[in-house]
Amino acid sequence: MAQTAFLESLPQSASQTKLPVESALDESWRDLYLKAFRFMQRARVIEDKLASLYRSGKITGGCYVGRGNEAVAVSAGIALNKGDVFAPLIRDQAGRLAYGESPADAFRTYLGSRLGPMRGRDGNVHRGRPAEGYLAMISHLGAMVSAATGMLLGRRLRGEPTGIAIVTLGEGATSTGAFHEGLNLAAVEKLPVVVVVSNNLYAYSTPNSRQFACESLVHRARGYGVRGWDVDGTDLNDCLKKITAAAQDARQTGLPQLVVATLLRLSGHGEHDDAFYVDATLKTLPVARDCLAVAEEFILQTNLADWGEILEWKEEAKREVESILAEVQREPVPDPFEERWCCLATPGLCEGIDGV
Amino acid sequence: MSVTYLDAIREAQAKALASHPGVFIYGQDVALFGGAFKATKNLLQQFPGRILDTPISEDAMVGAAIGAAAEGMRPIVEMQFADFSTVGFNQIVNHAATLFWRTGVPCPITIRLPSGGTMGSGPFHSQMMETVYAHYPGLVVMTPATVEDAYSMLLEAVLEIDDPVIFCEHKMLYYHLKAPALPTVALPAKHARIARHGKHATLATYSAMVHEALLASQQLATEGFEIEVVDLRTVKPLDTDTLLASVARTGRLLAVGESFPWGGVTAEVVSRAADEGFALLDAPPRRLNAKDTPVPYHPNLWTAHRPSANSIAAALRDLLRS
């Protein structure tokens, strides 16, 4: 599809968010919405701080944020129960918080703290605690789909309840062989893996028109024999409603789901990237709305909270983040002289170290 | 009653399945069909639900094994041919091999690679992959040459090693190599073995080339030279101590491998001998590998492509003259 045709295929009018007002009046939904919103808010604060650390040279390597992706991410995190499998990608700070990760782990991993999950051996957004069902991504997109499937397979083989898995990806990852092999395997194995794709319109600098040729990625669900969900990634209501429903469906049927949320990435690929290539027209379309601002507007319109409360929550998040960062900056960093330089778990097999 | 190399692989898997509830086999055509080479024949009947056919998806097979291993399982992945493992390469070297280092969670998976050339198999069903995998930190790479090792090393890989093991089993040995019985004692996989004692030169090799090396040594024996054959057994980690001890006895070294010549196990062996055992050498250490082309189809080309007893004997004569 030419870029022009692609732009025309997106919603053109900046219509009001379709608010499920009746749902908003439901108390449990209001609680869930506000809970999700506050994770989004905290994630934005954490990532603004990370970006600021990056710009001041305190972070080595790249820095990747999920600005604009928070509504999708938080909905994935919130849909999971303890013990479920989560394989997040680089734009999922809000989902990681909702899943139960300590906010300190974000800073620990970027700063290489020895108290963090990766201990300076891997960094930036590559973090997880696989023993707790929380996979640590590798950079090769798509690879985590089969790994998450394998975790559920292992549980099923042991005769235990599998729980569900959520794997998040960008649209770029859907072009990889690993994505295809992984989703097909999950479908063949009939395991409840929910693949949540954020189509943020650019994979690094590559627009959708050079990434795939089908009308919508969600159409691929049918080809894999899984249920597909089309989500407005800028609208927390839509994300929460559909992603939690997809998770629920996975729980009930034991089958995989493919969620495709559409939104515009509101940052560069990383903080090193000024995203000059993003089409100016796109930025005027509803797809370019900031999901956090949309959620704020919804909260105010429906009187879930007033502006003062929203600001207070943000200030509270800032205070919390400053205090966590101050602590993490005091934590020990890796020492090459104390590093064992052996990457095998089996004793006695590392050459030059174990007397081999 | 005798046991083939292939029987040993099947029996080791049966024993591993019986010994540990976390063991399962994941691969193409492994269940009812029993595997392309019948290495899993009848295991489905013995262990229902634990021998699982997969789609033709090497990446996803390994990815799923990694996930299951992180959950405490001990999967065996059968690649239909070693050559096809390249499709799962990313999961093997970037995911399985890095998991423990990055996260502290062990990744005990065994990936079986039916390896090496047989006549008429051509470029994509003949390759030796040990060199490629041995390059990566975080992997153990085994290359058993005997029925006994096929059994005991596979058992050790599946049940005792908590890391990803690339198990290179040689297809040429599957049906023809026999032993009277399965072994009851085992040398740990990390140790090399002296397959033949000698004093004039050390011939270090592994997998099917051990048998070509032994034949070559017999030829040299008739010419008055006693060749010491070191079967490396596991190429990563490499048992440098046994290698250098042999070089200390003989003063000469020839390293032989069936894989392509650029880099690899033979280069590593020669490099270690030169680096750590230079003073032990009476002549420059030598290497002999397959030719630097894809593995050819026709038997005339194929037999000339890989090292053979004759070409090894010729290389030994050169070495002994130098």
Short mmCIF file of N, CA, C and O in Angstrom, two decimals, chain A residues 1-12 202 207-210 279 281-282 285:
data_model
loop_
_atom_site.label_atom_id
_atom_site.label_comp_id
_atom_site.label_asym_id
_atom_site.label_seq_id
_atom_site.Cartn_x
_atom_site.Cartn_y
_atom_site.Cartn_z
N MET A 1 0.85 -1.19 0.00
CA MET A 1 0.00 0.00 0.00
C MET A 1 0.90 1.25 0.00
O MET A 1 1.85 1.33 0.78
N ALA A 2 0.60 2.17 -0.86
CA ALA A 2 1.37 3.43 -0.86
C ALA A 2 1.08 4.16 0.45
O ALA A 2 0.03 3.97 1.06
N GLN A 3 2.02 5.01 0.83
CA GLN A 3 1.86 5.70 2.10
C GLN A 3 0.58 6.54 2.12
O GLN A 3 -0.12 6.60 3.13
N THR A 4 0.25 7.19 1.00
CA THR A 4 -0.95 8.02 0.94
C THR A 4 -2.21 7.18 1.20
O THR A 4 -3.05 7.54 2.02
N ALA A 5 -2.28 6.06 0.50
CA ALA A 5 -3.44 5.18 0.68
C ALA A 5 -3.51 4.69 2.12
O ALA A 5 -4.59 4.60 2.71
N PHE A 6 -2.33 4.46 2.67
CA PHE A 6 -2.29 4.00 4.06
C PHE A 6 -2.85 5.07 5.00
O PHE A 6 -3.66 4.79 5.88
N LEU A 7 -2.45 6.31 4.76
CA LEU A 7 -2.94 7.41 5.61
C LEU A 7 -4.45 7.53 5.51
O LEU A 7 -5.14 7.77 6.49
N GLU A 8 -4.93 7.35 4.28
CA GLU A 8 -6.37 7.47 4.08
C GLU A 8 -7.15 6.36 4.79
O GLU A 8 -8.31 6.52 5.13
N SER A 9 -6.46 5.23 4.99
CA SER A 9 -7.15 4.11 5.63
C SER A 9 -7.34 4.32 7.13
O SER A 9 -8.12 3.64 7.77
N LEU A 10 -6.60 5.29 7.69
CA LEU A 10 -6.74 5.55 9.13
C LEU A 10 -7.93 6.48 9.38
O LEU A 10 -8.28 7.28 8.50
N PRO A 11 -8.53 6.44 10.54
CA PRO A 11 -9.63 7.37 10.85
C PRO A 11 -9.17 8.81 10.69
O PRO A 11 -8.09 9.17 11.16
N GLN A 12 -9.95 9.63 9.97
CA GLN A 12 -9.52 10.99 9.63
C GLN A 12 -10.02 12.05 10.62
O GLN A 12 -9.38 13.06 10.81
N TYR A 202 5.34 2.73 12.88
CA TYR A 202 6.73 2.73 12.43
C TYR A 202 7.53 1.67 13.18
O TYR A 202 7.49 1.62 14.42
N PRO A 207 7.69 2.59 7.73
CA PRO A 207 6.23 2.71 7.87
C PRO A 207 5.52 1.40 7.54
O PRO A 207 6.11 0.50 6.93
N ASN A 208 4.28 1.31 7.92
CA ASN A 208 3.46 0.12 7.65
C ASN A 208 3.51 -0.28 6.17
O ASN A 208 3.50 -1.46 5.83
N SER A 209 3.57 0.73 5.29
CA SER A 209 3.52 0.43 3.86
C SER A 209 4.71 -0.40 3.39
O SER A 209 4.65 -1.04 2.36
N ARG A 210 5.81 -0.37 4.13
CA ARG A 210 6.96 -1.19 3.80
C ARG A 210 7.11 -2.38 4.77
O ARG A 210 8.13 -3.06 4.76
N ASP A 279 5.45 10.96 9.27
CA ASP A 279 4.64 11.77 8.38
C ASP A 279 3.87 12.83 9.18
O ASP A 279 3.17 12.52 10.14
N THR A 281 1.29 14.52 8.44
CA THR A 281 -0.17 14.35 8.40
C THR A 281 -0.64 13.40 9.49
O THR A 281 -1.68 13.61 10.11
N LEU A 282 0.15 12.36 9.68
CA LEU A 282 -0.21 11.36 10.69
C LEU A 282 -0.42 11.99 12.06
O LEU A 282 -1.31 11.62 12.81
N LEU A 285 -3.86 13.14 13.00
CA LEU A 285 -4.98 12.18 13.01
C LEU A 285 -5.24 11.65 14.43
O LEU A 285 -4.36 11.71 15.29
#
